[in-house]
CSV table of C-alpha atoms and ligand atoms in Angstrom, one decimal:
chain,number,residue,atom,x,y,z
A,1476,UNK,CA,-39.2,-42.7,-8.1
A,1477,UNK,CA,-37.1,-40.6,-10.3
A,1478,UNK,CA,-36.0,-42.1,-13.5
A,1479,UNK,CA,-33.6,-40.8,-16.2
A,1480,UNK,CA,-34.8,-39.8,-19.6
A,1481,UNK,CA,-34.3,-43.2,-21.2
A,1482,UNK,CA,-33.9,-41.5,-24.6
A,1483,UNK,CA,-30.4,-40.6,-23.7
A,1484,UNK,CA,-29.6,-44.3,-23.7
A,1485,UNK,CA,-30.6,-44.5,-27.3
A,1486,UNK,CA,-27.7,-42.2,-28.3
A,1487,UNK,CA,-25.0,-44.2,-30.0
A,1488,UNK,CA,-21.9,-42.3,-29.2
A,1489,UNK,CA,-20.7,-39.4,-27.2
A,1490,UNK,CA,-21.1,-36.0,-28.9
A,1491,UNK,CA,-18.7,-35.7,-31.8
A,1492,UNK,CA,-16.5,-32.8,-30.7
A,1493,UNK,CA,-15.7,-34.1,-27.2
A,1494,UNK,CA,-14.8,-37.4,-28.8
A,1495,UNK,CA,-12.3,-35.6,-31.1
A,1496,UNK,CA,-10.9,-33.7,-28.1
A,1497,UNK,CA,-10.5,-37.1,-26.2
A,1498,UNK,CA,-8.6,-38.7,-29.0
A,1499,UNK,CA,-6.5,-35.6,-29.5
A,1500,UNK,CA,-5.6,-35.5,-25.8
A,1501,UNK,CA,-4.7,-39.2,-25.8
A,1502,UNK,CA,-2.4,-38.6,-28.8
A,1503,UNK,CA,-0.8,-35.7,-26.9
A,1504,UNK,CA,-0.2,-37.8,-23.8
A,1505,UNK,CA,1.4,-40.5,-25.9
A,1506,UNK,CA,3.5,-37.9,-27.9
A,1507,UNK,CA,4.5,-35.2,-25.5
A,1508,UNK,CA,6.2,-32.3,-27.4
A,1509,UNK,CA,4.5,-33.0,-30.7
A,1510,UNK,CA,2.5,-29.9,-31.7
A,1511,UNK,CA,-0.9,-30.7,-33.3
A,1512,UNK,CA,-2.6,-28.3,-35.7
A,1513,UNK,CA,-6.3,-28.4,-34.9
A,1514,UNK,CA,-8.7,-27.9,-37.8
A,1515,UNK,CA,-11.4,-30.0,-36.3
A,1516,UNK,CA,-14.1,-28.0,-34.5
A,1517,UNK,CA,-15.1,-24.8,-36.1
A,1518,UNK,CA,-14.0,-22.5,-33.3
A,1519,UNK,CA,-12.9,-19.0,-34.0
A,1520,UNK,CA,-9.5,-17.8,-33.0
A,1521,UNK,CA,-9.2,-14.2,-34.0
A,1522,UNK,CA,-9.5,-11.5,-31.3
A,1523,UNK,CA,-12.8,-9.6,-31.0
A,1524,UNK,CA,-12.9,-6.5,-33.2
A,1525,UNK,CA,-12.3,-3.0,-31.9
A,1526,UNK,CA,-16.0,-2.0,-31.9
A,1527,UNK,CA,-17.0,-5.1,-29.9
A,1528,UNK,CA,-14.2,-4.6,-27.3
A,1529,UNK,CA,-15.2,-0.9,-26.9
A,1530,UNK,CA,-18.8,-1.9,-26.4
A,1531,UNK,CA,-17.9,-4.6,-23.8
A,1532,UNK,CA,-15.8,-2.1,-21.9
A,1533,UNK,CA,-18.5,0.5,-22.0
A,1534,UNK,CA,-21.1,-2.0,-20.7
A,1535,UNK,CA,-18.8,-3.1,-18.0
A,1536,UNK,CA,-18.5,0.5,-16.9
A,1537,UNK,CA,-22.3,0.8,-16.9
A,1538,UNK,CA,-22.7,-2.4,-14.9
A,1539,UNK,CA,-20.1,-1.1,-12.4
A,1540,UNK,CA,-22.2,1.9,-11.5
A,1541,UNK,CA,-25.3,1.7,-9.4
A,1542,UNK,CA,-27.1,4.4,-11.5
A,1543,UNK,CA,-26.6,2.5,-14.8
A,1544,UNK,CA,-26.5,-1.1,-13.6
A,1545,UNK,CA,-28.8,-3.4,-15.6
A,1546,UNK,CA,-30.2,-6.7,-14.4
A,1547,UNK,CA,-32.6,-9.0,-16.2
A,1548,UNK,CA,-33.6,-7.8,-19.6
A,1549,UNK,CA,-36.6,-9.0,-21.6
A,1550,UNK,CA,-36.3,-12.7,-22.2
A,1551,UNK,CA,-36.8,-12.2,-25.9
A,1552,UNK,CA,-33.8,-9.8,-26.1
A,1553,UNK,CA,-33.3,-6.1,-25.7
A,1554,UNK,CA,-35.5,-4.1,-28.1
A,1555,UNK,CA,-32.5,-2.2,-29.7
A,1556,UNK,CA,-30.9,-5.5,-30.8
A,1557,UNK,CA,-34.1,-7.0,-32.1
A,1558,UNK,CA,-34.7,-3.9,-34.1
A,1559,UNK,CA,-31.1,-3.7,-35.4
A,1560,UNK,CA,-31.4,-7.4,-36.5
A,1561,UNK,CA,-34.7,-6.8,-38.3
A,1562,UNK,CA,-33.0,-3.9,-40.1
A,1563,UNK,CA,-30.0,-6.0,-40.9
A,1564,UNK,CA,-32.3,-8.3,-43.0
A,1565,UNK,CA,-33.4,-5.3,-45.1
A,1566,UNK,CA,-30.0,-5.8,-46.9
A,1567,UNK,CA,-31.5,-9.0,-48.3
A,1568,UNK,CA,-34.8,-7.3,-49.0
A,1569,UNK,CA,-36.3,-9.3,-46.1
A,1570,UNK,CA,-38.9,-7.5,-44.0
A,1571,UNK,CA,-39.2,-8.7,-40.4
A,1572,UNK,CA,-40.8,-7.1,-37.4
A,1573,UNK,CA,-38.5,-6.7,-34.4
A,1574,UNK,CA,-40.8,-9.0,-32.3
A,1575,UNK,CA,-40.3,-11.8,-34.8
A,1576,UNK,CA,-36.6,-11.9,-33.8
A,1577,UNK,CA,-35.8,-13.6,-30.5
A,1578,UNK,CA,-32.3,-13.2,-29.1
A,1579,UNK,CA,-30.5,-16.3,-27.8
A,1580,UNK,CA,-27.2,-17.3,-26.4
A,1581,UNK,CA,-26.2,-19.0,-29.7
A,1582,UNK,CA,-27.8,-21.1,-32.4
A,1583,UNK,CA,-27.2,-24.5,-31.0
A,1584,UNK,CA,-29.5,-24.2,-28.0
A,1585,UNK,CA,-32.4,-22.9,-30.1
A,1586,UNK,CA,-31.8,-25.5,-32.9
A,1587,UNK,CA,-32.5,-28.2,-30.3
A,1588,UNK,CA,-35.1,-26.4,-28.2
A,1589,UNK,CA,-37.3,-25.3,-31.1
A,1590,UNK,CA,-38.6,-28.9,-31.4
A,1591,UNK,CA,-40.3,-28.4,-28.0
A,1592,UNK,CA,-43.0,-26.2,-29.5
A,1593,UNK,CA,-44.1,-28.8,-32.0
A,1594,UNK,CA,-45.9,-32.1,-31.4
A,1595,UNK,CA,-43.8,-34.8,-29.7
A,1596,UNK,CA,-44.6,-37.2,-32.5
A,1597,UNK,CA,-43.4,-34.9,-35.3
A,1598,UNK,CA,-41.4,-36.6,-37.9
A,1599,UNK,CA,-38.0,-34.9,-38.4
A,1600,UNK,CA,-36.0,-34.9,-41.6
A,1601,UNK,CA,-32.3,-34.1,-41.7
A,1602,UNK,CA,-29.6,-33.8,-44.3
A,1603,UNK,CA,-27.0,-36.6,-44.2
A,1604,UNK,CA,-24.2,-35.7,-43.6
A,1605,UNK,CA,-25.6,-33.5,-40.8
A,1606,UNK,CA,-24.6,-31.3,-37.9
A,1607,UNK,CA,-25.1,-33.8,-35.1
A,1608,UNK,CA,-27.0,-31.5,-32.7
A,1609,UNK,CA,-30.2,-31.8,-34.8
A,1610,UNK,CA,-30.1,-35.6,-34.7
A,1611,UNK,CA,-29.1,-36.0,-31.1
A,1612,UNK,CA,-31.7,-33.6,-29.9
A,1613,UNK,CA,-34.3,-35.4,-31.9
A,1614,UNK,CA,-33.3,-38.7,-30.2
A,1615,UNK,CA,-33.3,-37.1,-26.8
A,1616,UNK,CA,-36.8,-35.7,-27.3
A,1617,UNK,CA,-38.1,-39.2,-27.9
A,1618,UNK,CA,-38.8,-39.2,-31.6
A,1619,UNK,CA,-36.8,-42.3,-32.5
A,1620,UNK,CA,-37.3,-45.9,-31.6
A,1621,UNK,CA,-34.0,-47.6,-32.3
A,1622,UNK,CA,-30.8,-47.6,-34.4
A,1623,UNK,CA,-30.0,-49.6,-37.5
A,1624,UNK,CA,-27.3,-49.4,-40.2
A,1625,UNK,CA,-25.9,-46.2,-38.9
A,1626,UNK,CA,-29.2,-44.4,-38.6
A,1627,UNK,CA,-31.9,-43.7,-36.0
A,1628,UNK,CA,-35.3,-45.3,-36.8
A,1629,UNK,CA,-37.8,-42.5,-36.9
A,1630,UNK,CA,-35.6,-39.9,-38.5
A,1631,UNK,CA,-35.9,-39.3,-42.2
A,1632,UNK,CA,-32.4,-38.8,-43.7
A,1633,UNK,CA,-32.0,-36.9,-46.9
A,1634,UNK,CA,-28.8,-37.8,-48.7
A,1635,UNK,CA,-26.4,-35.1,-49.7
A,1636,UNK,CA,-23.8,-36.5,-52.1
A,1637,UNK,CA,-21.5,-35.3,-54.7
A,1638,UNK,CA,-24.0,-36.5,-57.3
A,1639,UNK,CA,-26.7,-34.1,-56.0
A,1640,UNK,CA,-24.2,-31.3,-55.3
A,1641,UNK,CA,-24.7,-32.0,-51.6
A,1642,UNK,CA,-28.2,-30.7,-51.6
A,1643,UNK,CA,-31.0,-33.3,-50.9
A,1644,UNK,CA,-34.0,-34.3,-52.9
A,1645,UNK,CA,-37.3,-33.7,-51.3
A,1646,UNK,CA,-38.4,-36.4,-48.8
A,1647,UNK,CA,-40.5,-39.1,-50.4
A,1648,UNK,CA,-42.6,-39.4,-47.3
A,1649,UNK,CA,-44.5,-36.8,-45.4
A,1650,UNK,CA,-42.4,-35.2,-42.7
A,1651,UNK,CA,-43.2,-32.4,-40.3
A,1652,UNK,CA,-39.9,-30.7,-39.3
A,1653,UNK,CA,-37.1,-30.3,-41.8
A,1654,UNK,CA,-33.6,-29.2,-40.7
A,1655,UNK,CA,-31.7,-27.4,-43.5
A,1656,UNK,CA,-28.3,-25.8,-43.1
A,1657,UNK,CA,-26.9,-23.5,-45.7
A,1658,UNK,CA,-24.0,-22.8,-46.0
A,1659,UNK,CA,-23.8,-26.3,-45.0
A,1660,UNK,CA,-22.0,-27.7,-42.0
A,1661,UNK,CA,-20.2,-30.0,-42.8
A,1662,UNK,CA,-20.1,-30.0,-46.7
A,1663,UNK,CA,-19.7,-26.3,-47.3
A,1664,UNK,CA,-22.3,-26.5,-50.0
A,1665,UNK,CA,-24.7,-23.5,-50.4
A,1666,UNK,CA,-28.3,-23.9,-51.4
A,1667,UNK,CA,-29.5,-21.9,-54.4
A,1668,UNK,CA,-32.9,-20.0,-54.6
A,1669,UNK,CA,-34.3,-22.8,-56.7
A,1670,UNK,CA,-33.2,-25.6,-54.3
A,1671,UNK,CA,-34.7,-23.8,-51.3
A,1672,UNK,CA,-37.9,-22.9,-53.2
A,1673,UNK,CA,-38.6,-26.6,-53.7
A,1674,UNK,CA,-38.4,-27.2,-50.0
A,1675,UNK,CA,-40.6,-24.1,-49.3
A,1676,UNK,CA,-43.2,-25.5,-51.7
A,1677,UNK,CA,-43.0,-28.9,-50.1
A,1678,UNK,CA,-43.4,-27.4,-46.6
A,1679,UNK,CA,-46.4,-25.4,-47.6
A,1680,UNK,CA,-48.0,-28.3,-49.3
A,1681,UNK,CA,-47.5,-30.6,-46.3
A,1682,UNK,CA,-47.9,-28.2,-43.4
A,1683,UNK,CA,-44.3,-28.8,-42.5
A,1684,UNK,CA,-41.8,-26.4,-41.0
A,1685,UNK,CA,-38.3,-25.8,-42.2
A,1686,UNK,CA,-35.8,-25.1,-39.4
A,1687,UNK,CA,-33.2,-23.2,-41.3
A,1688,UNK,CA,-29.7,-23.0,-39.8
A,1689,UNK,CA,-28.1,-19.9,-41.3
A,1690,UNK,CA,-25.2,-19.7,-38.9
A,1691,UNK,CA,-22.7,-19.4,-41.7
A,1692,UNK,CA,-24.6,-17.1,-44.0
A,1693,UNK,CA,-22.1,-14.2,-43.6
A,1694,UNK,CA,-19.6,-16.3,-45.4
A,1695,UNK,CA,-21.5,-16.2,-48.7
A,1696,UNK,CA,-19.9,-13.7,-51.0
A,1697,UNK,CA,-21.7,-14.8,-54.2
A,1698,UNK,CA,-24.5,-12.3,-54.3
A,1699,UNK,CA,-26.7,-14.7,-56.4
A,1700,UNK,CA,-27.0,-17.1,-53.4
A,1701,UNK,CA,-29.6,-16.6,-50.7
A,1702,UNK,CA,-28.3,-15.6,-47.3
A,1703,UNK,CA,-31.7,-16.0,-45.6
A,1704,UNK,CA,-34.5,-18.5,-46.2
A,1705,UNK,CA,-36.8,-15.5,-46.2
A,1706,UNK,CA,-35.3,-14.4,-49.6
A,1707,UNK,CA,-37.5,-17.3,-50.9
A,1708,UNK,CA,-41.0,-16.3,-51.7
A,1709,UNK,CA,-43.5,-17.6,-49.1
A,1710,UNK,CA,-40.8,-18.9,-46.8
A,1711,UNK,CA,-42.2,-16.7,-44.0
A,1712,UNK,CA,-45.3,-18.9,-43.7
A,1713,UNK,CA,-43.3,-22.1,-43.2
A,1714,UNK,CA,-39.7,-21.5,-42.0
A,1715,UNK,CA,-38.0,-20.6,-38.8
A,1716,UNK,CA,-34.5,-19.2,-39.2
A,1717,UNK,CA,-31.8,-19.6,-36.6
A,1718,UNK,CA,-28.5,-17.7,-36.7
A,1719,UNK,CA,-25.6,-16.8,-34.6
A,1720,UNK,CA,-22.9,-14.1,-33.9
A,1721,UNK,CA,-20.4,-16.9,-33.2
A,1722,UNK,CA,-18.9,-17.3,-36.6
A,1723,UNK,CA,-20.1,-13.9,-37.9
A,1724,UNK,CA,-18.1,-11.9,-35.4
A,1725,UNK,CA,-16.0,-14.4,-33.4
A,1726,UNK,CA,-18.5,-14.7,-30.5
A,1727,UNK,CA,-18.0,-18.4,-29.8
A,1728,UNK,CA,-16.9,-17.4,-26.3
A,1729,UNK,CA,-19.2,-14.4,-25.9
A,1730,UNK,CA,-22.4,-16.3,-26.8
A,1731,UNK,CA,-25.1,-14.6,-28.8
A,1732,UNK,CA,-27.5,-15.7,-31.5
A,1733,UNK,CA,-31.0,-15.2,-32.7
A,1734,UNK,CA,-34.1,-17.0,-34.0
A,1735,UNK,CA,-36.7,-15.7,-36.3
A,1736,UNK,CA,-40.3,-17.0,-35.9
A,1737,UNK,CA,-42.5,-15.0,-38.3
A,1738,UNK,CA,-46.0,-14.1,-37.4
A,1739,UNK,CA,-47.4,-15.6,-40.5
A,1740,UNK,CA,-45.8,-19.0,-39.8
A,1741,UNK,CA,-48.6,-21.5,-39.4
A,1742,UNK,CA,-48.8,-25.2,-38.9
A,1743,UNK,CA,-51.8,-27.5,-38.8
A,1744,UNK,CA,-54.6,-25.9,-36.8
A,1745,UNK,CA,-52.9,-22.6,-36.0
A,1746,UNK,CA,-53.7,-19.1,-36.9
A,1747,UNK,CA,-51.0,-16.5,-37.8
A,1748,UNK,CA,-49.1,-15.4,-34.7
A,1749,UNK,CA,-49.8,-18.6,-32.7
A,1750,UNK,CA,-46.5,-20.3,-33.4
A,1751,UNK,CA,-44.6,-17.1,-32.8
A,1752,UNK,CA,-46.5,-16.7,-29.5
A,1753,UNK,CA,-45.6,-20.3,-28.5
A,1754,UNK,CA,-41.9,-19.6,-28.9
A,1755,UNK,CA,-42.3,-16.4,-26.9
A,1756,UNK,CA,-44.1,-18.5,-24.2
A,1757,UNK,CA,-41.3,-21.1,-24.2
A,1758,UNK,CA,-38.5,-18.5,-24.0
A,1759,UNK,CA,-40.2,-16.4,-21.2
A,1760,UNK,CA,-40.6,-19.6,-19.2
A,1761,UNK,CA,-37.3,-21.3,-19.8
A,1762,UNK,CA,-34.8,-18.6,-20.7
A,1763,UNK,CA,-33.9,-15.4,-18.9
A,1764,UNK,CA,-32.4,-13.7,-21.9
A,1765,UNK,CA,-28.8,-13.5,-23.3
A,1766,UNK,CA,-26.2,-11.5,-21.3
A,1767,UNK,CA,-26.8,-7.8,-21.7
A,1768,UNK,CA,-23.0,-7.4,-22.2
A,1769,UNK,CA,-23.2,-9.7,-25.2
A,1770,UNK,CA,-26.4,-8.1,-26.6
A,1771,UNK,CA,-24.9,-4.6,-26.6
A,1772,UNK,CA,-21.8,-6.0,-28.2
A,1773,UNK,CA,-24.1,-7.5,-30.8
A,1774,UNK,CA,-25.5,-4.1,-31.6
A,1775,UNK,CA,-22.0,-2.8,-32.2
A,1776,UNK,CA,-21.4,-5.7,-34.7
A,1777,UNK,CA,-24.3,-4.5,-36.7
A,1778,UNK,CA,-23.2,-0.9,-36.8
A,1779,UNK,CA,-21.5,0.4,-40.0
A,1780,UNK,CA,-18.0,0.3,-38.5
A,1781,UNK,CA,-18.8,-3.1,-36.9
A,1782,UNK,CA,-19.8,-4.5,-40.2
A,1783,UNK,CA,-16.5,-3.4,-41.8
A,1784,UNK,CA,-14.6,-5.1,-39.0
A,1785,UNK,CA,-16.7,-8.2,-39.3
A,1786,UNK,CA,-16.0,-8.4,-43.0
A,1787,UNK,CA,-12.3,-8.3,-42.3
A,1788,UNK,CA,-12.7,-11.3,-40.0
A,1789,UNK,CA,-14.7,-13.2,-42.5
A,1790,UNK,CA,-12.1,-12.4,-45.3
A,1791,UNK,CA,-9.4,-13.7,-43.1
A,1792,UNK,CA,-11.1,-17.0,-42.6
A,1793,UNK,CA,-12.1,-17.3,-46.2
A,1794,UNK,CA,-8.5,-16.8,-47.3
A,1795,UNK,CA,-7.7,-19.8,-45.0
A,1796,UNK,CA,-10.5,-21.8,-46.7
A,1797,UNK,CA,-8.9,-21.1,-50.1
A,1798,UNK,CA,-5.4,-22.2,-48.8
A,1799,UNK,CA,-7.0,-25.5,-47.5
A,1800,UNK,CA,-9.0,-26.2,-50.5
A,1801,UNK,CA,-6.2,-25.6,-53.0
A,1802,UNK,CA,-3.7,-27.4,-50.8
A,1803,UNK,CA,-5.8,-30.5,-50.7
A,1804,UNK,CA,-6.4,-30.5,-54.4
A,1805,UNK,CA,-2.7,-30.1,-54.9
A,1806,UNK,CA,-2.1,-33.4,-53.2
A,1807,UNK,CA,-4.9,-35.1,-55.1
A,1808,UNK,CA,-7.5,-35.0,-52.4
A,1809,UNK,CA,-10.8,-34.1,-53.9
A,1810,UNK,CA,-12.2,-31.1,-51.9
A,1811,UNK,CA,-15.5,-29.4,-51.9
A,1812,UNK,CA,-17.0,-26.3,-50.2
A,1813,UNK,CA,-14.7,-23.6,-48.9
A,1814,UNK,CA,-15.8,-21.0,-51.4
A,1815,UNK,CA,-18.9,-19.5,-49.8
A,1816,UNK,CA,-18.5,-21.4,-46.6
A,1817,UNK,CA,-15.8,-21.8,-44.0
A,1818,UNK,CA,-15.8,-25.6,-44.1
A,1819,UNK,CA,-14.0,-27.8,-46.6
A,1820,UNK,CA,-15.4,-31.3,-47.2
A,1821,UNK,CA,-13.1,-33.8,-48.8
A,1822,UNK,CA,-12.9,-37.4,-49.7
A,1823,UNK,CA,-10.6,-39.6,-47.7
A,1824,UNK,CA,-7.8,-40.9,-50.0
A,1825,UNK,CA,-8.4,-44.4,-51.3
A,1826,UNK,CA,-11.8,-44.4,-49.6
A,1827,UNK,CA,-10.3,-45.2,-46.2
A,1828,UNK,CA,-12.6,-45.2,-43.2
A,1829,UNK,CA,-12.9,-41.6,-41.8
A,1830,UNK,CA,-11.9,-42.3,-38.2
A,1831,UNK,CA,-9.0,-44.3,-39.5
A,1832,UNK,CA,-8.0,-41.3,-41.7
A,1833,UNK,CA,-8.4,-39.0,-38.6
A,1834,UNK,CA,-5.8,-41.1,-36.8
A,1835,UNK,CA,-3.6,-41.4,-39.8
A,1836,UNK,CA,-3.5,-37.6,-40.4
A,1837,UNK,CA,-2.9,-37.0,-36.8
A,1838,UNK,CA,-0.1,-39.5,-36.6
A,1839,UNK,CA,1.6,-38.6,-40.0
A,1840,UNK,CA,0.9,-34.9,-40.5
A,1841,UNK,CA,0.0,-33.8,-36.9
A,1842,UNK,CA,-3.2,-32.3,-38.2
A,1843,UNK,CA,-6.6,-32.7,-36.5
A,1844,UNK,CA,-9.7,-32.9,-38.7
A,1845,UNK,CA,-13.3,-33.9,-38.2
A,1846,UNK,CA,-14.0,-37.4,-39.5
A,1847,UNK,CA,-17.0,-37.5,-41.9
A,1848,UNK,CA,-18.6,-40.4,-40.1
A,1849,UNK,CA,-19.3,-38.1,-37.1
A,1850,UNK,CA,-21.8,-36.4,-39.4
A,1851,UNK,CA,-23.8,-39.5,-40.3
A,1852,UNK,CA,-23.7,-42.4,-42.6
A,1853,UNK,CA,-23.2,-40.4,-45.8
A,1854,UNK,CA,-20.2,-38.7,-44.1
A,1855,UNK,CA,-18.2,-41.9,-44.1
A,1856,UNK,CA,-15.3,-41.8,-46.6
A,1857,UNK,CA,-15.1,-38.0,-46.1
A,1858,UNK,CA,-13.5,-35.6,-43.7
A,1859,UNK,CA,-14.0,-31.9,-42.8
A,1860,UNK,CA,-11.5,-29.2,-42.3
A,1861,UNK,CA,-12.4,-25.9,-40.6
A,1862,UNK,CA,-11.0,-22.6,-41.9
A,1863,UNK,CA,-11.3,-21.0,-38.4
A,1864,UNK,CA,-7.6,-21.2,-37.7
A,1865,UNK,CA,-4.5,-19.1,-37.6
A,1866,UNK,CA,-3.3,-18.4,-41.2
A,1867,UNK,CA,0.3,-19.5,-40.5
A,1868,UNK,CA,-0.9,-22.6,-38.7
A,1869,UNK,CA,-3.1,-23.5,-41.7
A,1870,UNK,CA,-0.2,-23.0,-44.1
A,1871,UNK,CA,1.9,-25.2,-41.8
A,1872,UNK,CA,-0.9,-27.9,-41.8
A,1873,UNK,CA,-1.1,-27.9,-45.6
A,1874,UNK,CA,2.6,-28.0,-45.9
A,1875,UNK,CA,2.8,-30.9,-43.4
A,1876,UNK,CA,0.0,-32.8,-45.3
A,1877,UNK,CA,2.0,-32.3,-48.5
A,1878,UNK,CA,5.2,-33.5,-47.0
A,1879,UNK,CA,4.2,-36.2,-44.5
A,1880,UNK,CA,0.9,-37.8,-45.5
A,1881,UNK,CA,1.5,-41.1,-47.1
A,1882,UNK,CA,-1.4,-41.6,-49.6
B,2414,MLT,C1,-18.6,-27.3,-35.7
B,2414,MLT,O1,-17.4,-27.4,-35.7
B,2414,MLT,O2,-19.3,-28.0,-36.4
B,2414,MLT,C2,-19.2,-26.1,-35.0
B,2414,MLT,O3,-18.2,-25.2,-34.6
B,2414,MLT,C3,-19.8,-26.7,-33.8
B,2414,MLT,C4,-20.8,-25.7,-33.3
B,2414,MLT,O4,-21.0,-24.7,-33.9
B,2414,MLT,O5,-21.5,-26.1,-32.3
């Protein structure tokens, strides 16, 4: 008798972004002709850079010829890309072996799947507010028992508030897996060396593993801030880093990411190399590798010319972030982030409920944002704006907020 995975029934709401899309669509049906400016989901809009387009065309030609056609590649990724990524980390003085880098089809899948190589009863800690995929995948994998006061029982939530500069204190209890995201989605806060070192020390002392989501690391321009967890001494023995080409080079539709599982990473009862081998086993069993078109394009992103083009894309979005942040501050909305991160996190005016503010902003200013409550209990009273938009549209959105939002 087949039964569904009952853990799905424990999920409290639909996934955040489809819910935003549903409400947006409903508004558009009610208000045909009204143009909405969407700064909700962080989805890139700029065209692929020249090097990437050239690479994709070249690979298409190779695939069109029986002599050069390529089928399955290694599940862990093509060696040239794994090597190019390991060399990319040398910029931060981080030394990785190519076989510690596993290529994926984007960060989100691995952020969820990585849990499967750890014990089913692992205690998971997350920042609050939090990127919802960490929480929902923890629920789906059966690590929670119920839901109370806006939180799943069984997950340890680490508050990220204005008072602690949106970086959490260490968990008071012993936890096993700790999701950290820096630059943070949604708050736009970036962890310092000192802040990350405390977590690395905690993880080493408690045999815990940090799952470090670095999907926005390319947006850090302040050289004093770490762009990889491995810039922190000893992190290689307790941290897995997950990253993506999505925001780095506009690959949200191309799909490519990577996960670093260092050889020296150990958990209770393992020897160096065992955890890395488990992830290798998991990937070779359940993943057939990222598209070779995307992987070869990824190599072009990491080339010298590709890096220049990538920087131009990042600069474009970061100018948007500045426009948003300054525009909100101009109308008296307290905004955070947006300096070394493509997200701006702001307080809803007069502490209004964040879904209510979502509707109000859509109705009055025709701007779509992400309500803070969608990121957890501590997100309530806040909202997030994404800088991944067209510059003129973003200027229009800020102008409309200034003219039309009744605060
Ligand atoms: C977001 O808006 O938080 C992200 O774009 C969603 C994602 O990366 O999955």
